[in-house]
Amino acid sequence: MIYNEILMLYLIAVNGGDMVVNEPVKLEIVQEYREQNENTDIQNIIKALKKKMDKDYSSGTMKRGAHPKHHGCIKAEFIVEPNLSDELRVGIFKEARSFPAWIRFSNASGGVQSDLEKDMRGIAIKVMNIEGEKLLEDEKEEKTQDFLLLSYPLLPIGTVSDFSKLIDSAKYPLWFFLNPFSLHIRELKLFIDAARKHTNPLDIRYWSTTPYMFGEKAVKYSIKPTSNNLKQMPVKPTENYLREIMQQQLSETEASFDFMVQFQTDPVKMPIEDASILWDESLSPFQKVATIKIPSQRFDSNKQMEFCENLSFTPWHSLPEHRPIGGLNRARKEIYRELSKFRHQKNDISRKEPTGSESF
């Protein structure tokens, strides 16, 4: 099925609840289009993931439902570029300044997974000292802005409805992909391609995969490593080699990334509502707006690893200027909040945002 036909199949409802669109939807730049059963699908996902977390962590510490294994939380600086164009001077990028940040590196898959296995890797950036009212109703006074990115430029499952169907097929996940009445061969190929063995978390390019507002425009984010002399794969890697190689690197020198934005310029080729479609850089190149500087440090003490375990990340820790958009981001608002509360209550740990003044 060609690209536009795929979009037309799932864009059957628009903002405004369950109003079904009987005529083809004309896609517009920045515009969101809500799936007909989105709220039901989101609740289905939350229920299924809570049940899985309860089963997986019936005793001991309850880990996250996604990205449960972290390699560590690292202190960093988020440095906004000077002399940005007016188009780029939005939200936290309005003026050149430096913010403290915590960065969590992780494996994407569930369970206690060895780093030796192929997987997507995640990076969650929590920028602090951000003034202004935030999006989440119960966190209006918090001073953090989160950016969540993956080691692959798109998501194999790009819509809420498909993610809900995949959850329903949890016992036989291949049925979701190979069901002859609803084949998802493309998505299966994306899953296979996205799972890779990586050498060093500090030497990976990461992408947001989902879109965000940037003032009145829509963007995706990416960060690109710019460090020199990065450590290579050990001769005999252990199941925790990603943490070990990153700690070895930061014990000796600093690391850095370029933080970049890519503007949506075509509503069909760069859709808001399907995160499995790549936004082609030839249509809209990424532009640097900040530098992430990670100083030399130790991060693997027991207290700091525990601190990392208890942090919560969501793209909805955000200023309105950087509001998450698209179905999967709307779902993440509810899913991340409910699963974070569920996990913290199970572990008898209070949920609170860091200030950047923490030391270990």
mmCIF file with all atom_site columns, C-alpha atoms in Angstrom, residues 36-213:
data_model
loop_
_atom_site.group_PDB
_atom_site.id
_atom_site.type_symbol
_atom_site.label_atom_id
_atom_site.label_alt_id
_atom_site.label_comp_id
_atom_site.label_asym_id
_atom_site.label_entity_id
_atom_site.label_seq_id
_atom_site.pdbx_PDB_ins_code
_atom_site.Cartn_x
_atom_site.Cartn_y
_atom_site.Cartn_z
_atom_site.occupancy
_atom_site.B_iso_or_equiv
_atom_site.pdbx_formal_charge
_atom_site.auth_seq_id
_atom_site.auth_comp_id
_atom_site.auth_asym_id
_atom_site.auth_atom_id
_atom_site.pdbx_PDB_model_num
ATOM 1   C CA . GLN A 1 36  ? -11.727 7.482   16.613 1.00 0.00 ? 36  GLN A CA 1
ATOM 2   C CA . ASN A 1 37  ? -11.065 5.061   19.487 1.00 0.00 ? 37  ASN A CA 1
ATOM 3   C CA . GLU A 1 38  ? -7.935  6.731   20.840 1.00 0.00 ? 38  GLU A CA 1
ATOM 4   C CA . ASN A 1 39  ? -9.064  7.157   24.450 1.00 0.00 ? 39  ASN A CA 1
ATOM 5   C CA . THR A 1 40  ? -10.247 3.547   24.642 1.00 0.00 ? 40  THR A CA 1
ATOM 6   C CA . ASP A 1 41  ? -6.970  2.333   23.174 1.00 0.00 ? 41  ASP A CA 1
ATOM 7   C CA . ILE A 1 42  ? -4.970  4.391   25.676 1.00 0.00 ? 42  ILE A CA 1
ATOM 8   C CA . GLN A 1 43  ? -6.855  2.920   28.625 1.00 0.00 ? 43  GLN A CA 1
ATOM 9   C CA . ASN A 1 44  ? -6.354  -0.563  27.170 1.00 0.00 ? 44  ASN A CA 1
ATOM 10  C CA . ILE A 1 45  ? -2.597  0.053   26.981 1.00 0.00 ? 45  ILE A CA 1
ATOM 11  C CA . ILE A 1 46  ? -2.419  1.362   30.552 1.00 0.00 ? 46  ILE A CA 1
ATOM 12  C CA . LYS A 1 47  ? -4.352  -1.611  31.914 1.00 0.00 ? 47  LYS A CA 1
ATOM 13  C CA . ALA A 1 48  ? -2.214  -4.133  30.017 1.00 0.00 ? 48  ALA A CA 1
ATOM 14  C CA . LEU A 1 49  ? 1.099   -2.514  31.009 1.00 0.00 ? 49  LEU A CA 1
ATOM 15  C CA . LYS A 1 50  ? 0.145   -2.311  34.688 1.00 0.00 ? 50  LYS A CA 1
ATOM 16  C CA . LYS A 1 51  ? -0.753  -5.995  34.608 1.00 0.00 ? 51  LYS A CA 1
ATOM 17  C CA . LYS A 1 52  ? 2.574   -6.834  32.991 1.00 0.00 ? 52  LYS A CA 1
ATOM 18  C CA . MET A 1 53  ? 4.553   -4.738  35.494 1.00 0.00 ? 53  MET A CA 1
ATOM 19  C CA . ASP A 1 54  ? 2.741   -6.446  38.375 1.00 0.00 ? 54  ASP A CA 1
ATOM 20  C CA . LYS A 1 55  ? 3.640   -9.831  36.933 1.00 0.00 ? 55  LYS A CA 1
ATOM 21  C CA . ASP A 1 56  ? 7.248   -8.988  36.055 1.00 0.00 ? 56  ASP A CA 1
ATOM 22  C CA . TYR A 1 57  ? 7.965   -7.335  39.400 1.00 0.00 ? 57  TYR A CA 1
ATOM 23  C CA . SER A 1 58  ? 5.754   -9.253  41.806 1.00 0.00 ? 58  SER A CA 1
ATOM 24  C CA . SER A 1 59  ? 8.493   -8.939  44.415 1.00 0.00 ? 59  SER A CA 1
ATOM 25  C CA . GLY A 1 60  ? 11.319  -6.495  44.969 1.00 0.00 ? 60  GLY A CA 1
ATOM 26  C CA . THR A 1 61  ? 11.677  -3.147  43.226 1.00 0.00 ? 61  THR A CA 1
ATOM 27  C CA . MET A 1 62  ? 9.182   -2.437  40.453 1.00 0.00 ? 62  MET A CA 1
ATOM 28  C CA . LYS A 1 63  ? 11.026  -1.213  37.359 1.00 0.00 ? 63  LYS A CA 1
ATOM 29  C CA . ARG A 1 64  ? 9.669   0.965   34.584 1.00 0.00 ? 64  ARG A CA 1
ATOM 30  C CA . GLY A 1 65  ? 7.295   -0.510  32.038 1.00 0.00 ? 65  GLY A CA 1
ATOM 31  C CA . ALA A 1 66  ? 9.656   0.648   29.275 1.00 0.00 ? 66  ALA A CA 1
ATOM 32  C CA . HIS A 1 67  ? 13.381  1.344   29.375 1.00 0.00 ? 67  HIS A CA 1
ATOM 33  C CA . PRO A 1 68  ? 13.710  -0.462  32.732 1.00 0.00 ? 68  PRO A CA 1
ATOM 34  C CA . LYS A 1 69  ? 17.462  -1.027  32.581 1.00 0.00 ? 69  LYS A CA 1
ATOM 35  C CA . HIS A 1 70  ? 19.450  2.179   32.883 1.00 0.00 ? 70  HIS A CA 1
ATOM 36  C CA . HIS A 1 71  ? 23.180  2.584   32.409 1.00 0.00 ? 71  HIS A CA 1
ATOM 37  C CA . GLY A 1 72  ? 23.265  5.577   34.730 1.00 0.00 ? 72  GLY A CA 1
ATOM 38  C CA . CYS A 1 73  ? 22.139  9.170   35.191 1.00 0.00 ? 73  CYS A CA 1
ATOM 39  C CA . ILE A 1 74  ? 24.823  11.671  34.280 1.00 0.00 ? 74  ILE A CA 1
ATOM 40  C CA . LYS A 1 75  ? 25.128  15.342  35.171 1.00 0.00 ? 75  LYS A CA 1
ATOM 41  C CA . ALA A 1 76  ? 25.401  17.629  32.141 1.00 0.00 ? 76  ALA A CA 1
ATOM 42  C CA . GLU A 1 77  ? 25.082  21.186  30.859 1.00 0.00 ? 77  GLU A CA 1
ATOM 43  C CA . PHE A 1 78  ? 22.482  22.126  28.253 1.00 0.00 ? 78  PHE A CA 1
ATOM 44  C CA . ILE A 1 79  ? 23.949  25.177  26.492 1.00 0.00 ? 79  ILE A CA 1
ATOM 45  C CA . VAL A 1 80  ? 21.704  27.180  24.162 1.00 0.00 ? 80  VAL A CA 1
ATOM 46  C CA . GLU A 1 81  ? 23.517  28.464  21.071 1.00 0.00 ? 81  GLU A CA 1
ATOM 47  C CA . PRO A 1 82  ? 24.208  32.191  20.723 1.00 0.00 ? 82  PRO A CA 1
ATOM 48  C CA . ASN A 1 83  ? 22.994  34.168  17.715 1.00 0.00 ? 83  ASN A CA 1
ATOM 49  C CA . LEU A 1 84  ? 20.122  31.869  16.791 1.00 0.00 ? 84  LEU A CA 1
ATOM 50  C CA . SER A 1 85  ? 17.761  33.076  14.067 1.00 0.00 ? 85  SER A CA 1
ATOM 51  C CA . ASP A 1 86  ? 14.356  34.409  15.164 1.00 0.00 ? 86  ASP A CA 1
ATOM 52  C CA . GLU A 1 87  ? 12.748  31.165  13.919 1.00 0.00 ? 87  GLU A CA 1
ATOM 53  C CA . LEU A 1 88  ? 14.835  29.170  16.412 1.00 0.00 ? 88  LEU A CA 1
ATOM 54  C CA . ARG A 1 89  ? 14.518  31.481  19.414 1.00 0.00 ? 89  ARG A CA 1
ATOM 55  C CA . VAL A 1 90  ? 11.551  29.686  20.991 1.00 0.00 ? 90  VAL A CA 1
ATOM 56  C CA . GLY A 1 91  ? 10.848  28.484  24.535 1.00 0.00 ? 91  GLY A CA 1
ATOM 57  C CA . ILE A 1 92  ? 13.998  27.446  26.335 1.00 0.00 ? 92  ILE A CA 1
ATOM 58  C CA . PHE A 1 93  ? 15.992  28.502  23.262 1.00 0.00 ? 93  PHE A CA 1
ATOM 59  C CA . LYS A 1 94  ? 14.959  32.172  23.474 1.00 0.00 ? 94  LYS A CA 1
ATOM 60  C CA . GLU A 1 95  ? 18.344  33.336  24.668 1.00 0.00 ? 95  GLU A CA 1
ATOM 61  C CA . ALA A 1 96  ? 21.871  32.015  24.939 1.00 0.00 ? 96  ALA A CA 1
ATOM 62  C CA . ARG A 1 97  ? 22.380  30.525  28.390 1.00 0.00 ? 97  ARG A CA 1
ATOM 63  C CA . SER A 1 98  ? 23.363  27.324  30.161 1.00 0.00 ? 98  SER A CA 1
ATOM 64  C CA . PHE A 1 99  ? 21.035  25.027  32.118 1.00 0.00 ? 99  PHE A CA 1
ATOM 65  C CA . PRO A 1 100 ? 21.963  22.116  34.405 1.00 0.00 ? 100 PRO A CA 1
ATOM 66  C CA . ALA A 1 101 ? 20.645  18.758  33.223 1.00 0.00 ? 101 ALA A CA 1
ATOM 67  C CA . TRP A 1 102 ? 20.408  15.109  34.215 1.00 0.00 ? 102 TRP A CA 1
ATOM 68  C CA . ILE A 1 103 ? 20.666  12.537  31.414 1.00 0.00 ? 103 ILE A CA 1
ATOM 69  C CA . ARG A 1 104 ? 19.474  8.931   31.758 1.00 0.00 ? 104 ARG A CA 1
ATOM 70  C CA . PHE A 1 105 ? 20.856  6.334   29.319 1.00 0.00 ? 105 PHE A CA 1
ATOM 71  C CA . SER A 1 106 ? 18.949  3.056   28.964 1.00 0.00 ? 106 SER A CA 1
ATOM 72  C CA . ASN A 1 107 ? 18.048  -0.068  27.007 1.00 0.00 ? 107 ASN A CA 1
ATOM 73  C CA . ALA A 1 108 ? 14.589  0.136   25.476 1.00 0.00 ? 108 ALA A CA 1
ATOM 74  C CA . SER A 1 109 ? 13.292  -3.404  25.973 1.00 0.00 ? 109 SER A CA 1
ATOM 75  C CA . GLY A 1 110 ? 11.627  -4.742  29.090 1.00 0.00 ? 110 GLY A CA 1
ATOM 76  C CA . GLY A 1 111 ? 13.074  -7.160  31.600 1.00 0.00 ? 111 GLY A CA 1
ATOM 77  C CA . VAL A 1 112 ? 16.604  -7.314  32.929 1.00 0.00 ? 112 VAL A CA 1
ATOM 78  C CA . GLN A 1 113 ? 18.293  -7.354  29.555 1.00 0.00 ? 113 GLN A CA 1
ATOM 79  C CA . SER A 1 114 ? 21.966  -7.920  28.833 1.00 0.00 ? 114 SER A CA 1
ATOM 80  C CA . ASP A 1 115 ? 23.670  -5.147  26.892 1.00 0.00 ? 115 ASP A CA 1
ATOM 81  C CA . LEU A 1 116 ? 25.020  -7.880  24.618 1.00 0.00 ? 116 LEU A CA 1
ATOM 82  C CA . GLU A 1 117 ? 21.566  -8.319  23.082 1.00 0.00 ? 117 GLU A CA 1
ATOM 83  C CA . LYS A 1 118 ? 20.469  -6.202  20.144 1.00 0.00 ? 118 LYS A CA 1
ATOM 84  C CA . ASP A 1 119 ? 18.108  -3.445  21.208 1.00 0.00 ? 119 ASP A CA 1
ATOM 85  C CA . MET A 1 120 ? 17.161  0.177   20.762 1.00 0.00 ? 120 MET A CA 1
ATOM 86  C CA . ARG A 1 121 ? 18.863  2.484   23.278 1.00 0.00 ? 121 ARG A CA 1
ATOM 87  C CA . GLY A 1 122 ? 17.259  5.479   24.917 1.00 0.00 ? 122 GLY A CA 1
ATOM 88  C CA . ILE A 1 123 ? 18.380  8.838   26.219 1.00 0.00 ? 123 ILE A CA 1
ATOM 89  C CA . ALA A 1 124 ? 16.165  10.970  28.472 1.00 0.00 ? 124 ALA A CA 1
ATOM 90  C CA . ILE A 1 125 ? 17.303  14.549  29.087 1.00 0.00 ? 125 ILE A CA 1
ATOM 91  C CA . LYS A 1 126 ? 15.913  16.529  32.019 1.00 0.00 ? 126 LYS A CA 1
ATOM 92  C CA . VAL A 1 127 ? 16.816  20.215  31.717 1.00 0.00 ? 127 VAL A CA 1
ATOM 93  C CA . MET A 1 128 ? 16.390  22.183  34.954 1.00 0.00 ? 128 MET A CA 1
ATOM 94  C CA . ASN A 1 129 ? 15.875  25.793  36.087 1.00 0.00 ? 129 ASN A CA 1
ATOM 95  C CA . ILE A 1 130 ? 13.270  26.324  33.353 1.00 0.00 ? 130 ILE A CA 1
ATOM 96  C CA . GLU A 1 131 ? 11.000  29.211  34.290 1.00 0.00 ? 131 GLU A CA 1
ATOM 97  C CA . GLY A 1 132 ? 7.379   29.405  33.152 1.00 0.00 ? 132 GLY A CA 1
ATOM 98  C CA . GLU A 1 133 ? 4.149   27.499  33.696 1.00 0.00 ? 133 GLU A CA 1
ATOM 99  C CA . LYS A 1 134 ? 4.320   23.855  32.626 1.00 0.00 ? 134 LYS A CA 1
ATOM 100 C CA . LEU A 1 135 ? 1.790   21.697  30.774 1.00 0.00 ? 135 LEU A CA 1
ATOM 101 C CA . LEU A 1 136 ? 0.967   19.062  33.396 1.00 0.00 ? 136 LEU A CA 1
ATOM 102 C CA . GLU A 1 137 ? -1.901  20.170  35.595 1.00 0.00 ? 137 GLU A CA 1
ATOM 103 C CA . ASP A 1 138 ? -0.358  18.853  38.824 1.00 0.00 ? 138 ASP A CA 1
ATOM 104 C CA . GLU A 1 139 ? 3.159   20.133  38.051 1.00 0.00 ? 139 GLU A CA 1
ATOM 105 C CA . LYS A 1 140 ? 2.541   23.757  37.058 1.00 0.00 ? 140 LYS A CA 1
ATOM 106 C CA . GLU A 1 141 ? 5.321   25.043  39.324 1.00 0.00 ? 141 GLU A CA 1
ATOM 107 C CA . GLU A 1 142 ? 8.012   22.530  38.359 1.00 0.00 ? 142 GLU A CA 1
ATOM 108 C CA . LYS A 1 143 ? 11.123  23.868  36.648 1.00 0.00 ? 143 LYS A CA 1
ATOM 109 C CA . THR A 1 144 ? 12.044  21.005  34.326 1.00 0.00 ? 144 THR A CA 1
ATOM 110 C CA . GLN A 1 145 ? 11.842  20.330  30.597 1.00 0.00 ? 145 GLN A CA 1
ATOM 111 C CA . ASP A 1 146 ? 12.262  16.730  29.383 1.00 0.00 ? 146 ASP A CA 1
ATOM 112 C CA . PHE A 1 147 ? 13.424  15.506  25.968 1.00 0.00 ? 147 PHE A CA 1
ATOM 113 C CA . LEU A 1 148 ? 13.143  11.753  25.220 1.00 0.00 ? 148 LEU A CA 1
ATOM 114 C CA . LEU A 1 149 ? 14.984  10.223  22.277 1.00 0.00 ? 149 LEU A CA 1
ATOM 115 C CA . LEU A 1 150 ? 15.831  6.801   20.803 1.00 0.00 ? 150 LEU A CA 1
ATOM 116 C CA . SER A 1 151 ? 18.729  5.322   18.835 1.00 0.00 ? 151 SER A CA 1
ATOM 117 C CA . TYR A 1 152 ? 16.519  4.939   15.742 1.00 0.00 ? 152 TYR A CA 1
ATOM 118 C CA . PRO A 1 153 ? 14.891  7.764   13.740 1.00 0.00 ? 153 PRO A CA 1
ATOM 119 C CA . LEU A 1 154 ? 11.351  6.369   13.797 1.00 0.00 ? 154 LEU A CA 1
ATOM 120 C CA . LEU A 1 155 ? 9.109   4.060   15.785 1.00 0.00 ? 155 LEU A CA 1
ATOM 121 C CA . PRO A 1 156 ? 8.252   0.649   14.277 1.00 0.00 ? 156 PRO A CA 1
ATOM 122 C CA . ILE A 1 157 ? 4.697   1.070   15.603 1.00 0.00 ? 157 ILE A CA 1
ATOM 123 C CA . GLY A 1 158 ? 3.585   4.556   14.665 1.00 0.00 ? 158 GLY A CA 1
ATOM 124 C CA . THR A 1 159 ? -0.024  4.923   15.865 1.00 0.00 ? 159 THR A CA 1
ATOM 125 C CA . VAL A 1 160 ? -1.948  4.412   19.093 1.00 0.00 ? 160 VAL A CA 1
ATOM 126 C CA . SER A 1 161 ? -4.368  1.941   17.522 1.00 0.00 ? 161 SER A CA 1
ATOM 127 C CA . ASP A 1 162 ? -1.575  -0.281  16.223 1.00 0.00 ? 162 ASP A CA 1
ATOM 128 C CA . PHE A 1 163 ? 0.243   -0.121  19.555 1.00 0.00 ? 163 PHE A CA 1
ATOM 129 C CA . SER A 1 164 ? -2.952  -1.184  21.325 1.00 0.00 ? 164 SER A CA 1
ATOM 130 C CA . LYS A 1 165 ? -3.345  -4.109  18.895 1.00 0.00 ? 165 LYS A CA 1
ATOM 131 C CA . LEU A 1 166 ? 0.247   -5.145  19.518 1.00 0.00 ? 166 LEU A CA 1
ATOM 132 C CA . ILE A 1 167 ? -0.390  -5.070  23.277 1.00 0.00 ? 167 ILE A CA 1
ATOM 133 C CA . ASP A 1 168 ? -3.454  -7.280  22.759 1.00 0.00 ? 168 ASP A CA 1
ATOM 134 C CA . SER A 1 169 ? -1.218  -9.737  20.890 1.00 0.00 ? 169 SER A CA 1
ATOM 135 C CA . ALA A 1 170 ? 1.328   -9.888  23.717 1.00 0.00 ? 170 ALA A CA 1
ATOM 136 C CA . LYS A 1 171 ? 1.120   -13.667 24.105 1.00 0.00 ? 171 LYS A CA 1
ATOM 137 C CA . TYR A 1 172 ? 1.677   -14.192 20.382 1.00 0.00 ? 172 TYR A CA 1
ATOM 138 C CA . PRO A 1 173 ? 3.327   -10.979 19.142 1.00 0.00 ? 173 PRO A CA 1
ATOM 139 C CA . LEU A 1 174 ? 4.189   -12.410 15.731 1.00 0.00 ? 174 LEU A CA 1
ATOM 140 C CA . TRP A 1 175 ? 0.454   -12.720 15.045 1.00 0.00 ? 175 TRP A CA 1
ATOM 141 C CA . PHE A 1 176 ? 0.211   -8.901  15.013 1.00 0.00 ? 176 PHE A CA 1
ATOM 142 C CA . PHE A 1 177 ? 2.820   -8.754  12.249 1.00 0.00 ? 177 PHE A CA 1
ATOM 143 C CA . LEU A 1 178 ? 1.887   -11.878 10.260 1.00 0.00 ? 178 LEU A CA 1
ATOM 144 C CA . ASN A 1 179 ? -1.901  -11.968 10.571 1.00 0.00 ? 179 ASN A CA 1
ATOM 145 C CA . PRO A 1 180 ? -2.940  -12.551 6.924  1.00 0.00 ? 180 PRO A CA 1
ATOM 146 C CA . PHE A 1 181 ? -6.037  -10.375 7.403  1.00 0.00 ? 181 PHE A CA 1
ATOM 147 C CA . SER A 1 182 ? -3.965  -7.429  8.699  1.00 0.00 ? 182 SER A CA 1
ATOM 148 C CA . LEU A 1 183 ? -0.324  -7.783  7.753  1.00 0.00 ? 183 LEU A CA 1
ATOM 149 C CA . HIS A 1 184 ? 2.318   -5.546  9.335  1.00 0.00 ? 184 HIS A CA 1
ATOM 150 C CA . ILE A 1 185 ? 5.393   -6.730  7.445  1.00 0.00 ? 185 ILE A CA 1
ATOM 151 C CA . ARG A 1 186 ? 6.855   -3.237  7.164  1.00 0.00 ? 186 ARG A CA 1
ATOM 152 C CA . GLU A 1 187 ? 6.616   -2.764  10.926 1.00 0.00 ? 187 GLU A CA 1
ATOM 153 C CA . LEU A 1 188 ? 8.312   -6.124  11.534 1.00 0.00 ? 188 LEU A CA 1
ATOM 154 C CA . LYS A 1 189 ? 11.189  -5.105  9.275  1.00 0.00 ? 189 LYS A CA 1
ATOM 155 C CA . LEU A 1 190 ? 11.510  -1.838  11.193 1.00 0.00 ? 190 LEU A CA 1
ATOM 156 C CA . PHE A 1 191 ? 11.670  -3.689  14.513 1.00 0.00 ? 191 PHE A CA 1
ATOM 157 C CA . ILE A 1 192 ? 14.432  -5.923  13.182 1.00 0.00 ? 192 ILE A CA 1
ATOM 158 C CA . ASP A 1 193 ? 16.403  -2.991  11.788 1.00 0.00 ? 193 ASP A CA 1
ATOM 159 C CA . ALA A 1 194 ? 15.995  -0.827  14.908 1.00 0.00 ? 194 ALA A CA 1
ATOM 160 C CA . ALA A 1 195 ? 17.417  -3.446  17.299 1.00 0.00 ? 195 ALA A CA 1
ATOM 161 C CA . ARG A 1 196 ? 21.185  -3.174  17.112 1.00 0.00 ? 196 ARG A CA 1
ATOM 162 C CA . LYS A 1 197 ? 24.298  -3.851  19.143 1.00 0.00 ? 197 LYS A CA 1
ATOM 163 C CA . HIS A 1 198 ? 25.900  -0.557  20.126 1.00 0.00 ? 198 HIS A CA 1
ATOM 164 C CA . THR A 1 199 ? 29.443  0.184   21.209 1.00 0.00 ? 199 THR A CA 1
ATOM 165 C CA . ASN A 1 200 ? 29.072  3.201   23.491 1.00 0.00 ? 200 ASN A CA 1
ATOM 166 C CA . PRO A 1 201 ? 26.006  5.237   24.569 1.00 0.00 ? 201 PRO A CA 1
ATOM 167 C CA . LEU A 1 202 ? 28.090  8.390   24.098 1.00 0.00 ? 202 LEU A CA 1
ATOM 168 C CA . ASP A 1 203 ? 28.684  7.503   20.431 1.00 0.00 ? 203 ASP A CA 1
ATOM 169 C CA . ILE A 1 204 ? 25.072  7.046   19.281 1.00 0.00 ? 204 ILE A CA 1
ATOM 170 C CA . ARG A 1 205 ? 22.875  9.481   17.384 1.00 0.00 ? 205 ARG A CA 1
ATOM 171 C CA . TYR A 1 206 ? 19.399  9.718   18.921 1.00 0.00 ? 206 TYR A CA 1
ATOM 172 C CA . TRP A 1 207 ? 16.037  10.962  17.553 1.00 0.00 ? 207 TRP A CA 1
ATOM 173 C CA . SER A 1 208 ? 12.785  12.019  19.231 1.00 0.00 ? 208 SER A CA 1
ATOM 174 C CA . THR A 1 209 ? 10.763  9.927   16.688 1.00 0.00 ? 209 THR A CA 1
ATOM 175 C CA . THR A 1 210 ? 7.589   11.846  17.691 1.00 0.00 ? 210 THR A CA 1
ATOM 176 C CA . PRO A 1 211 ? 6.850   15.521  16.890 1.00 0.00 ? 211 PRO A CA 1
ATOM 177 C CA . TYR A 1 212 ? 6.577   18.579  19.117 1.00 0.00 ? 212 TYR A CA 1
ATOM 178 C CA . MET A 1 213 ? 5.421   22.145  18.822 1.00 0.00 ? 213 MET A CA 1
#
